Short mmCIF file of C-alpha atoms and ligand atoms in Angstrom, two decimals:
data_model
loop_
_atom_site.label_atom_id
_atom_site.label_comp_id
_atom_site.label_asym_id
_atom_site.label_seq_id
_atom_site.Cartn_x
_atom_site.Cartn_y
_atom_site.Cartn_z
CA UNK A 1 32.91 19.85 -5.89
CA UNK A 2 29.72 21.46 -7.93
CA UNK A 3 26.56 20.23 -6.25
CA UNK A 4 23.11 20.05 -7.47
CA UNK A 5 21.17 20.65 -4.00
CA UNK A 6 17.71 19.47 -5.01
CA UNK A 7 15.18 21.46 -1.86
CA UNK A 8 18.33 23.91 -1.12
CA UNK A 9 15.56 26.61 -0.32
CA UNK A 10 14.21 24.50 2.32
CA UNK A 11 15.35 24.40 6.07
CA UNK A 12 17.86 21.96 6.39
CA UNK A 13 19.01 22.15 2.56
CA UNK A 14 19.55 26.15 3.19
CA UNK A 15 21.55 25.54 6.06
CA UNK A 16 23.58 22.81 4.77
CA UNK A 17 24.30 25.15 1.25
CA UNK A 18 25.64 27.48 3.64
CA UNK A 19 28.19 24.80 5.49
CA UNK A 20 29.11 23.43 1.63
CA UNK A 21 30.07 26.98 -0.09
CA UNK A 22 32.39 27.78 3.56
CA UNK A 23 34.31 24.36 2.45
CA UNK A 24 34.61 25.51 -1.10
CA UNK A 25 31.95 23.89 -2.67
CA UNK A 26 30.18 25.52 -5.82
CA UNK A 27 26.31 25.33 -5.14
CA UNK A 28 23.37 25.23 -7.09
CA UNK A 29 19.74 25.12 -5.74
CA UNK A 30 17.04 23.27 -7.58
CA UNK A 31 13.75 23.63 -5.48
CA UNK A 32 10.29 23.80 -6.65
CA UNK A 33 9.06 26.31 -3.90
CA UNK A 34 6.64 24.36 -2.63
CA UNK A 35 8.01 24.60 0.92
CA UNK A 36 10.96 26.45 0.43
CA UNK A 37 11.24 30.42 -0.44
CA UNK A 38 13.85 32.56 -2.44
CA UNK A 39 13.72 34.46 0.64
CA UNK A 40 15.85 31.22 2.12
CA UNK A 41 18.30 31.33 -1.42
CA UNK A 42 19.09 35.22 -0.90
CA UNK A 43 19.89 34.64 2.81
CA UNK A 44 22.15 31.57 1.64
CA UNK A 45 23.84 34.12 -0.42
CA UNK A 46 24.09 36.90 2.07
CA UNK A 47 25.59 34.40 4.67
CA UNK A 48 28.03 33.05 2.50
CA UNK A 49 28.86 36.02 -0.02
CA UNK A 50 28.44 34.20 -2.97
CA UNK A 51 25.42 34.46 -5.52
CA UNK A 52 24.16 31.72 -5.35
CA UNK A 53 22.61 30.25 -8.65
CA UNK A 54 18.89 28.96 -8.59
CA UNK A 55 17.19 26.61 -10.73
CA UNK A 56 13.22 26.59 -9.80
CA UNK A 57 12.17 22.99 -11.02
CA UNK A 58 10.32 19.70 -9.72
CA UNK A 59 12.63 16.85 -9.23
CA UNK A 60 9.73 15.11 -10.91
CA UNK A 61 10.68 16.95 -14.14
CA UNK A 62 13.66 15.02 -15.58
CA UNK A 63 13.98 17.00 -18.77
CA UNK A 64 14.46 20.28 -16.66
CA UNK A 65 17.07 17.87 -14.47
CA UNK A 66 18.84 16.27 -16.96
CA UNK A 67 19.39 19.89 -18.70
CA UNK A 68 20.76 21.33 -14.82
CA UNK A 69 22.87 18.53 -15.02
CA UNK A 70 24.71 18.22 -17.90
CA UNK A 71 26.26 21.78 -17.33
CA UNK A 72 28.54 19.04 -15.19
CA UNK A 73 28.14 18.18 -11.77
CA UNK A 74 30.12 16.74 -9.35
CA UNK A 75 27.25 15.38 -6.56
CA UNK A 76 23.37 16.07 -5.75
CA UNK A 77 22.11 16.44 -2.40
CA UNK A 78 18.76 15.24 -2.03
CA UNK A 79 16.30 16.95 0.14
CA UNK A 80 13.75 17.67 -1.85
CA UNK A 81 10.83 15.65 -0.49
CA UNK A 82 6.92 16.27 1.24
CA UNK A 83 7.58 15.45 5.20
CA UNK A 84 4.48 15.48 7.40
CA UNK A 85 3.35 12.78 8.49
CA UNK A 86 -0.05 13.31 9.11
CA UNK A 87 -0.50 14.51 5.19
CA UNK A 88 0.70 11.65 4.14
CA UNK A 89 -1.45 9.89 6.00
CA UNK A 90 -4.73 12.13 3.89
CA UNK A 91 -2.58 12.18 1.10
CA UNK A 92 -0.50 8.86 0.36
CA UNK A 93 -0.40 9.47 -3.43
CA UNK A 94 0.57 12.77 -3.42
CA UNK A 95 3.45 11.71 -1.18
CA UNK A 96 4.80 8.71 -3.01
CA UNK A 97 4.39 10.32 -6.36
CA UNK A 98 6.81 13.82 -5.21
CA UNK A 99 9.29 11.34 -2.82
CA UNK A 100 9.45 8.58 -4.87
CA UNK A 101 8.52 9.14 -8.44
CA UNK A 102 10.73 12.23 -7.69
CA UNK A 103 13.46 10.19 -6.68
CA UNK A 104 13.35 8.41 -9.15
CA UNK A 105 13.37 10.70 -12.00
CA UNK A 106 16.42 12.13 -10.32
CA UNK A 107 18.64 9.05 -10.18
CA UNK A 108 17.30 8.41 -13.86
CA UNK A 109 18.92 12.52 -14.90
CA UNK A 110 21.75 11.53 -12.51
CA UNK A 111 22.58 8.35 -14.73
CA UNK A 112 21.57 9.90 -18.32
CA UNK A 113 24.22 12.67 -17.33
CA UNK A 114 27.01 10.43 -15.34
CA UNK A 115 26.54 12.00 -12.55
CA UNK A 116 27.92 9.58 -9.68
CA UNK A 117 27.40 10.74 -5.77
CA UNK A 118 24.32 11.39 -4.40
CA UNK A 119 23.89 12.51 -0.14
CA UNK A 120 19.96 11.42 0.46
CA UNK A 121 17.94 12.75 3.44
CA UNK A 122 16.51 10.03 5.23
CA UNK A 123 14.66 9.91 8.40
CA UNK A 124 14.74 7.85 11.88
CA UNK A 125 10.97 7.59 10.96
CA UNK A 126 12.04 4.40 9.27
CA UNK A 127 12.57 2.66 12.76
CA UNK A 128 8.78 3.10 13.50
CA UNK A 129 8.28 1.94 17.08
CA UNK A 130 11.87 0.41 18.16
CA UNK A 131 12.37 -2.21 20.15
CA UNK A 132 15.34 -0.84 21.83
CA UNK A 133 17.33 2.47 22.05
CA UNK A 134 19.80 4.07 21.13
CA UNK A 135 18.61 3.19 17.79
CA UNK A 136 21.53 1.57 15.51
CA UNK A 137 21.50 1.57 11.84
CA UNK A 138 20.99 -1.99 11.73
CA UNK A 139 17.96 -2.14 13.79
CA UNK A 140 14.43 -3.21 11.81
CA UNK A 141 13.02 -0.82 9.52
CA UNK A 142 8.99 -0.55 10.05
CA UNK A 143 7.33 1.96 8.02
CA UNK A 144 3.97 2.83 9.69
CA UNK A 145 2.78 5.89 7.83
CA UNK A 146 3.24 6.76 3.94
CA UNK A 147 5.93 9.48 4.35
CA UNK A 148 7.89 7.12 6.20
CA UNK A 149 7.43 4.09 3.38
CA UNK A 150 8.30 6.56 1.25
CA UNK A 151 11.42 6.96 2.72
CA UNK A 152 12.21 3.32 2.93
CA UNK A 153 11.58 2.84 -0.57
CA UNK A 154 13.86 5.86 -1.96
CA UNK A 155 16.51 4.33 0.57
CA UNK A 156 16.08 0.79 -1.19
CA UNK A 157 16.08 2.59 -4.84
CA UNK A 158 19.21 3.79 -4.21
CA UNK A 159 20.48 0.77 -2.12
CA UNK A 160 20.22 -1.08 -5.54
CA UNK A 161 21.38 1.61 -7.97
CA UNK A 162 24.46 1.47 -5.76
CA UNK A 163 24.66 -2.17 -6.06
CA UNK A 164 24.13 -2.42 -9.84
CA UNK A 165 26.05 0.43 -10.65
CA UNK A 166 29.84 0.11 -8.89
CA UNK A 167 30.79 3.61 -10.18
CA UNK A 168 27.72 5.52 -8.40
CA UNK A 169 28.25 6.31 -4.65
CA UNK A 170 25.55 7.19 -1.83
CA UNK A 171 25.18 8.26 2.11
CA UNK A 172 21.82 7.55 3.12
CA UNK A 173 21.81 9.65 5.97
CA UNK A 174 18.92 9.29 8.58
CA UNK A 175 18.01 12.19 10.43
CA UNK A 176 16.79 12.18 14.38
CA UNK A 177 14.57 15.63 15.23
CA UNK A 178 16.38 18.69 13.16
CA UNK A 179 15.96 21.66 15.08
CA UNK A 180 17.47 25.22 15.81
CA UNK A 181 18.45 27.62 13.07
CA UNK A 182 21.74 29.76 11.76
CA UNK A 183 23.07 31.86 14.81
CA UNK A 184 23.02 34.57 12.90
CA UNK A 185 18.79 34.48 13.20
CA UNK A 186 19.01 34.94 8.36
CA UNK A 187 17.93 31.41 8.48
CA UNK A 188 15.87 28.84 10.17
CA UNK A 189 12.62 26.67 10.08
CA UNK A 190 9.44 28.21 8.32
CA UNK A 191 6.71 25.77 8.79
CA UNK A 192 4.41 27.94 6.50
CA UNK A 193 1.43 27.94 8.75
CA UNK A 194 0.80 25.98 12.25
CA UNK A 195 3.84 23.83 13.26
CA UNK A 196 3.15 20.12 13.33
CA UNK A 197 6.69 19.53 15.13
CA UNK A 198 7.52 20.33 18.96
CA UNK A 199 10.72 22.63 18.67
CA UNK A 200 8.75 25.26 16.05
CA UNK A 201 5.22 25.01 17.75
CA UNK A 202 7.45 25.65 21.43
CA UNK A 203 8.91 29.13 19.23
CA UNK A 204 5.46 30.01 18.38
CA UNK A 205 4.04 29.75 22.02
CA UNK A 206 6.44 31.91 23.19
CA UNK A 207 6.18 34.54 20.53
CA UNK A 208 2.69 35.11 21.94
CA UNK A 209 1.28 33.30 18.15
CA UNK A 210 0.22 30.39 19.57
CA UNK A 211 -1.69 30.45 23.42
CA UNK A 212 -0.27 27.33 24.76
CA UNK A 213 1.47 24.01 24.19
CA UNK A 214 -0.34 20.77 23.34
CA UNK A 215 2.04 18.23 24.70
CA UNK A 216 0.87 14.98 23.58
CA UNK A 217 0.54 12.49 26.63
CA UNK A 218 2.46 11.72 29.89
CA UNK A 219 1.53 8.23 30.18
CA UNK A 220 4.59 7.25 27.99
CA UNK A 221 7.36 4.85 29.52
CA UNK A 222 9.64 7.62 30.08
CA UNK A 223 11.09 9.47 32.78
CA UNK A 224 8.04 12.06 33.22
CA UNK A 225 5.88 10.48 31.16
CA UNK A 226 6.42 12.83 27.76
CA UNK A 227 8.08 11.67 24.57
CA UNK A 228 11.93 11.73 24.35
CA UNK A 229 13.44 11.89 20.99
CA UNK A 230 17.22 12.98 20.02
CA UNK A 231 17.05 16.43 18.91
CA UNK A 232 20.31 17.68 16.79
CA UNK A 233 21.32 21.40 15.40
CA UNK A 234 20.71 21.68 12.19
CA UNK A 235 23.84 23.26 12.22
CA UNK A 236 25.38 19.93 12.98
CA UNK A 237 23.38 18.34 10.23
CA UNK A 238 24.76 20.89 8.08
CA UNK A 239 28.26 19.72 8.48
CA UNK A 240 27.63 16.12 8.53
CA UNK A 241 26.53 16.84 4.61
CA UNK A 242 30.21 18.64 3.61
CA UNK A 243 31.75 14.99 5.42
CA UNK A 244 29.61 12.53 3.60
CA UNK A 245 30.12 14.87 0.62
CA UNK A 246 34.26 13.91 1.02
CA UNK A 247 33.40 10.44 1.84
CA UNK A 248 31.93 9.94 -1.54
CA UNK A 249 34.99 10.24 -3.01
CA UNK A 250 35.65 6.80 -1.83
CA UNK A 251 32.89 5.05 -3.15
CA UNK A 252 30.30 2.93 -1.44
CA UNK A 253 26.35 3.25 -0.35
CA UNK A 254 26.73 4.35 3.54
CA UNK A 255 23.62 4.19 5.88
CA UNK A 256 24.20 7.05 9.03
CA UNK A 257 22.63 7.94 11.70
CA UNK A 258 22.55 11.77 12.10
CA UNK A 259 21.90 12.17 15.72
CA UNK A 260 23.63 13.26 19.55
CA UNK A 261 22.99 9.68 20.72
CA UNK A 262 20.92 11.74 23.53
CA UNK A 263 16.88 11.96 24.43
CA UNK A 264 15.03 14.47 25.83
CA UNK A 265 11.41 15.01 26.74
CA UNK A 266 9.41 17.19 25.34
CA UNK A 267 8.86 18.71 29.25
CA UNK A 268 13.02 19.22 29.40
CA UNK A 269 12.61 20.93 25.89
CA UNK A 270 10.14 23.17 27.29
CA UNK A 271 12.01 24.30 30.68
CA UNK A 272 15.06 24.49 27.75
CA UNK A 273 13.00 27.32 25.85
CA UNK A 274 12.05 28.78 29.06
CA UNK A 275 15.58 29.16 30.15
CA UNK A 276 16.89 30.90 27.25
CA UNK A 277 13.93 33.11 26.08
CA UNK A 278 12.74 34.41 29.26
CA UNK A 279 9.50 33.46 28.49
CA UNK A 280 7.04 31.35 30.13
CA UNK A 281 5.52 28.30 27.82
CA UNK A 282 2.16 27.66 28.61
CA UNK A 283 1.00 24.09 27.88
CA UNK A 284 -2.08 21.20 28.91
CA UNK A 285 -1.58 17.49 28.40
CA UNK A 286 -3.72 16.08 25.77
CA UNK A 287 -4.50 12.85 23.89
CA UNK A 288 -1.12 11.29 22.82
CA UNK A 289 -1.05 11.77 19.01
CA UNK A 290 -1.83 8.56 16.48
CA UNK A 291 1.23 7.45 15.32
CA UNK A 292 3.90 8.53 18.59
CA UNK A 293 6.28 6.40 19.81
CA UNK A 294 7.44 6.80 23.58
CA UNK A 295 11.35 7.22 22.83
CA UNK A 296 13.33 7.34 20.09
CA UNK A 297 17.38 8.59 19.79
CA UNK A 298 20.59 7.45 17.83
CA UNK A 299 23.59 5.50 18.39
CA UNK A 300 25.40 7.83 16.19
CA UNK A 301 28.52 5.99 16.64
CA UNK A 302 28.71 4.98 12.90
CA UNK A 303 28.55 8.31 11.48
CA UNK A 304 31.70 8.91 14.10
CA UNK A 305 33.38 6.63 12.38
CA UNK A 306 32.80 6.65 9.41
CA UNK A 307 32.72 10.69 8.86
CA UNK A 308 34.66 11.83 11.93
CA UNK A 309 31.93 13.23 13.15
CA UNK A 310 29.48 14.15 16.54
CA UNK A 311 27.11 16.83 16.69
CA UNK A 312 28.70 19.96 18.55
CA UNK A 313 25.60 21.77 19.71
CA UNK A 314 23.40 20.86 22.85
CA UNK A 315 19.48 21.46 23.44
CA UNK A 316 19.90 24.63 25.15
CA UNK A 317 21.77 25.83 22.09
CA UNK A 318 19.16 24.65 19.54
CA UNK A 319 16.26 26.55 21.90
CA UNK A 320 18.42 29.63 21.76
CA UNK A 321 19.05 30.07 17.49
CA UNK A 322 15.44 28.58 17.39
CA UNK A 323 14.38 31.73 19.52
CA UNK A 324 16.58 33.83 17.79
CA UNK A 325 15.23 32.89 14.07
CA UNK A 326 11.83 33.33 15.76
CA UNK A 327 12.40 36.76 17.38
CA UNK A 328 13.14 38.36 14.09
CA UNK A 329 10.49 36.46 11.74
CA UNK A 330 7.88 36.37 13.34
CA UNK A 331 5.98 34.69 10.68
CA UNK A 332 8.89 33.04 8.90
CA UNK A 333 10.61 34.89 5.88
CA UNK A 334 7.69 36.77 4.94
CA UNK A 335 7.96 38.90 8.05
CA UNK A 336 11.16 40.07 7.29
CA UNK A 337 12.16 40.57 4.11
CA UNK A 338 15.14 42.66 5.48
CA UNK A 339 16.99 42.05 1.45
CA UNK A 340 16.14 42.22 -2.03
CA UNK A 341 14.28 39.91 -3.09
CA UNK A 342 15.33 37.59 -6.23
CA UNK A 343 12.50 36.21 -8.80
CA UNK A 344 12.13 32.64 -9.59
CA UNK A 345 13.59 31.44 -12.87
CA UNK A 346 11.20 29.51 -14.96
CA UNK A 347 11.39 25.46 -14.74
CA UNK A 348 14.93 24.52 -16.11
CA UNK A 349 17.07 28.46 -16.50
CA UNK A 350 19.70 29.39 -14.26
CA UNK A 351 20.05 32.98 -12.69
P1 LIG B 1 11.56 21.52 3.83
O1 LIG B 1 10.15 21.30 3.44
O2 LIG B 1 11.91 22.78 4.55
O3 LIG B 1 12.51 21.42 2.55
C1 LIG B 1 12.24 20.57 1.47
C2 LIG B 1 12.47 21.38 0.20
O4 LIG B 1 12.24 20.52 -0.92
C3 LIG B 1 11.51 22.55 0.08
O5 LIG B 1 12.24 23.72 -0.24
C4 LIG B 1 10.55 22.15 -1.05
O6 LIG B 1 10.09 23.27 -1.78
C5 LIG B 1 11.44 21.23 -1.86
N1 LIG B 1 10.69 20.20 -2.62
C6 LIG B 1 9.76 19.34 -2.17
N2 LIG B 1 9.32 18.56 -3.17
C7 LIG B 1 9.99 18.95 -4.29
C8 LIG B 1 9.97 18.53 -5.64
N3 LIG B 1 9.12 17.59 -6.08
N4 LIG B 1 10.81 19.12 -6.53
C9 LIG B 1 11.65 20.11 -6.11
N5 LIG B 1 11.71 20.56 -4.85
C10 LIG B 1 10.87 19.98 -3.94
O7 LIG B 1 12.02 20.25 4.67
P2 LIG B 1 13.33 20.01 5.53
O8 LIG B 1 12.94 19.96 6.94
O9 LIG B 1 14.41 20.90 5.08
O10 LIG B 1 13.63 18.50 5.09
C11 LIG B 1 14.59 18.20 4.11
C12 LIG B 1 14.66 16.69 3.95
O11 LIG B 1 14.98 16.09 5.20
C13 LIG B 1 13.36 16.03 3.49
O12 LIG B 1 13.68 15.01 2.59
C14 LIG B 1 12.79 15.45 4.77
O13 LIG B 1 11.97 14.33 4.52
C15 LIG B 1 14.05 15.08 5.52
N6 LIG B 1 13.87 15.03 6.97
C16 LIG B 1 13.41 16.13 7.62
C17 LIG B 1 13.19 16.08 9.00
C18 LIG B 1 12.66 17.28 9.76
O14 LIG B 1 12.16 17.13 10.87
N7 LIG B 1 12.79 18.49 9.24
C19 LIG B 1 13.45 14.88 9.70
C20 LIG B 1 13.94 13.79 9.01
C21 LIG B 1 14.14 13.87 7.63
C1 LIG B 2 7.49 13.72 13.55
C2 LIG B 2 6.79 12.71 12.67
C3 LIG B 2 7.83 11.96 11.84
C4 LIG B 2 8.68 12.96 11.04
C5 LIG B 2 9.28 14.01 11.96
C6 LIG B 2 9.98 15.10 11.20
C7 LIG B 2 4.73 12.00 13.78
C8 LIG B 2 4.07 10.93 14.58
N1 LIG B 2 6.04 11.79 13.52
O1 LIG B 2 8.41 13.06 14.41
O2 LIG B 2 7.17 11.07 10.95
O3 LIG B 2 9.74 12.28 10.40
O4 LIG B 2 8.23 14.63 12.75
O5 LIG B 2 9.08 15.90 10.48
O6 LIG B 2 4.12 12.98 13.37
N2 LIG B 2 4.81 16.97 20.59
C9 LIG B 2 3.90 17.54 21.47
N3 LIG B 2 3.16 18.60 21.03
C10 LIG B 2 3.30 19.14 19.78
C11 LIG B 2 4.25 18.55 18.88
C12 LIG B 2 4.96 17.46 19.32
O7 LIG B 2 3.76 17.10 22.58
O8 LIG B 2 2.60 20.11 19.42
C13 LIG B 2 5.64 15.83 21.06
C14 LIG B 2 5.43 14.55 20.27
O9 LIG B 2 4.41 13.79 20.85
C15 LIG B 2 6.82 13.89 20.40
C16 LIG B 2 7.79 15.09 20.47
O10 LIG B 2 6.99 16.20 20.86
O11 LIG B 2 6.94 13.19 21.61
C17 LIG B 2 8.45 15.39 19.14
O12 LIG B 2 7.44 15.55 18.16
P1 LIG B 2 7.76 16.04 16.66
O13 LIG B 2 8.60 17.27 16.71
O14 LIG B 2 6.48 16.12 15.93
O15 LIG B 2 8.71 14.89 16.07
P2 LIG B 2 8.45 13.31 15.95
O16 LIG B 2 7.15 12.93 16.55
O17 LIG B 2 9.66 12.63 16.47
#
């Protein structure tokens, strides 16, 4: 298929244009660079030996989308979308206008140009605190922050364009904690400044850029007291994107898990790191953060089904290509710029 990845030069969206040119897929990245990097596009092409084309453009901008689009398109995959929750929290405009004004504009190209499959990132942040685990795709949706509501409200857009619109297809796909990076170290998670989420911050502590750890509370229900949530590869992620790309060709609007259907604590994830870097992770219990939930992780069961597909890679796997991507960028892609460079295109041209 040709597919319009909208946030290809982010993490996940790099990773996953990497797994859908290996199946045959023609790619082409539309990202705005706010969080993701050309540095990201020109590894995508390096990985994959093909030069890749990139639009730079706001999925806000339909004009600029509709005009990508109608060179004939096949899918979009939809990652391009703000994702911290505690900015959303300062910022709840901001956030609703890029996730869901975006989203909208997109479906609104999508439909001015035909263009009938669309694979949406989604996020187990729309279970909130839940009442039970493993988490099934069924279970109630409670969004407690704006990023999350943001989430269940493109999910709902799209539930209904699907259900107006018999010809246009969707996989809402929800993912659990993405983490690790491309084993070849080209590619992996640049959070652009202090980490916000576990797996990068753990990286940073034991490249010596942060001193120690922050691990919020052990007074959880768990079983030593620290948050548990279901980390997966985003390697696995990756190829659970080429799947629901083939399962589009069947029609339907598909809600998945993305997950292992396994918890860990964020003290396991730090003997984990330990174990495969060598290096010792400093860290003092603090406050729990606003907003945590004791334990969250999938009953990915569904996405077996329905895709043929279970995440391959384990947590000692995910430390060990996190570590790698870390050991040779120290400070993301802008620490090693090991390839030529490519200049953004202006809104709306390909190169
Ligand atoms: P990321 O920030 O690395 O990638 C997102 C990409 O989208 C970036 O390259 C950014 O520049 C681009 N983008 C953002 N707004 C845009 C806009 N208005 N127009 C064009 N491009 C825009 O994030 P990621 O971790 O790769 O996440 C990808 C998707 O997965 C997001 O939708 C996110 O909400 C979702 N998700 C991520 C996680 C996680 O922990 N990483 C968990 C669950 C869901
Ligand atoms: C967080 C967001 C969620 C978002 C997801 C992906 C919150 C409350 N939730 O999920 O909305 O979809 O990231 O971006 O922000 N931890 C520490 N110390 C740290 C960082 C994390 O102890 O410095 C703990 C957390 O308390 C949690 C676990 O590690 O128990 C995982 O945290 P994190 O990686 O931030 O993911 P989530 O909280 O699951």
């Amino acid at each position: 298929m040709r597919v319009l990845v909208c946030g290809g030069a982010g993490f996940i969206g790099s990773h996953a244009c990497v797994a859908l040119i290996a199946q045959g897929h023609e790619v082409v990245i539309y990202d705005n660079l706010s969080h993701g990097t050309t540095s990201a596009v020109d590894h995508i092409s390096q990985l994959s030996g093909v030069d890749v084309r990139f639009v730079q453009g706001d999925i806000r901008d339909r004009t600029a989308l509709e005009a990508v689009l109608s060179m004939g398109f096949d899918a979009v995959i939809h990652f391009a979308a703000l994702k911290i929750m505690s900015e959303s929290c300062r910022f709840p405009l901001l956030y609703f206008d890029n996730n869901v004004a975006g989203t909208i504009a997109l479906l609104q190209a999508m439909q001015a140009t035909g263009v009938q499959r669309l694979v949406f990132s989604s996020s187990a942040a729309v279970y909130g605190d839940p009442d039970a685990v493993p988490i099934k795709e069924d279970a109630p949706l409670r969004a407690c922050n704006p990023y999350s509501h943001s989430k269940l409200v493109m999910e709902r857009l799209i539930e209904e364009v699907c259900e107006a619109r018999p010809s246009f297809s969707a996989a809402i796909l929800r993912y659990f904690n993405p983490a690790g990076a491309h084993p070849s170290g080209l590619m992996g998670e640049d959070p652009c400044g202090v980490p916000t989420n576990l797996m990068p911050y753990v990286s940073q502590v034991a490249a010596g850029l942060q001193d120690r750890l922050h691990v919020f509370g052990d007074d959880y229900p768990t079983r030593d007291g620290t948050g548990v949530r279901d980390y997966i590869h985003v390697m696995d992620l990756a190829d659970a994107h080429t799947k629901a790309l083939e399962l589009l060709r069947q029609g339907g609007c598909h809600v998945l898990n993305l997950g292992t259907g396994r918890g860990y604590s964020v003290l396991e994830v730090v003997s984990a790191f330990e174990q495969v870097s060598g290096c010792r992770i400093p860290f003092e219990i603090v406050e729990r953060r606003p907003g945590d939930v004791a334990e969250v992780w999938a009953d990915p069961s569904r996405a077996e089904q329905t895709l043929g597909w279970h995440a391959q890679y384990d947590l000692v796997r995910m430390c060990a290509d996190a570590w790698r991507w870390q050991s040779m960028h120290p400070n993301g892609y802008q620490s090693a710029q090991v390839i030529e460079l490519r200049p953004a295109a202006p809104s709306g041209g390909l190169h």
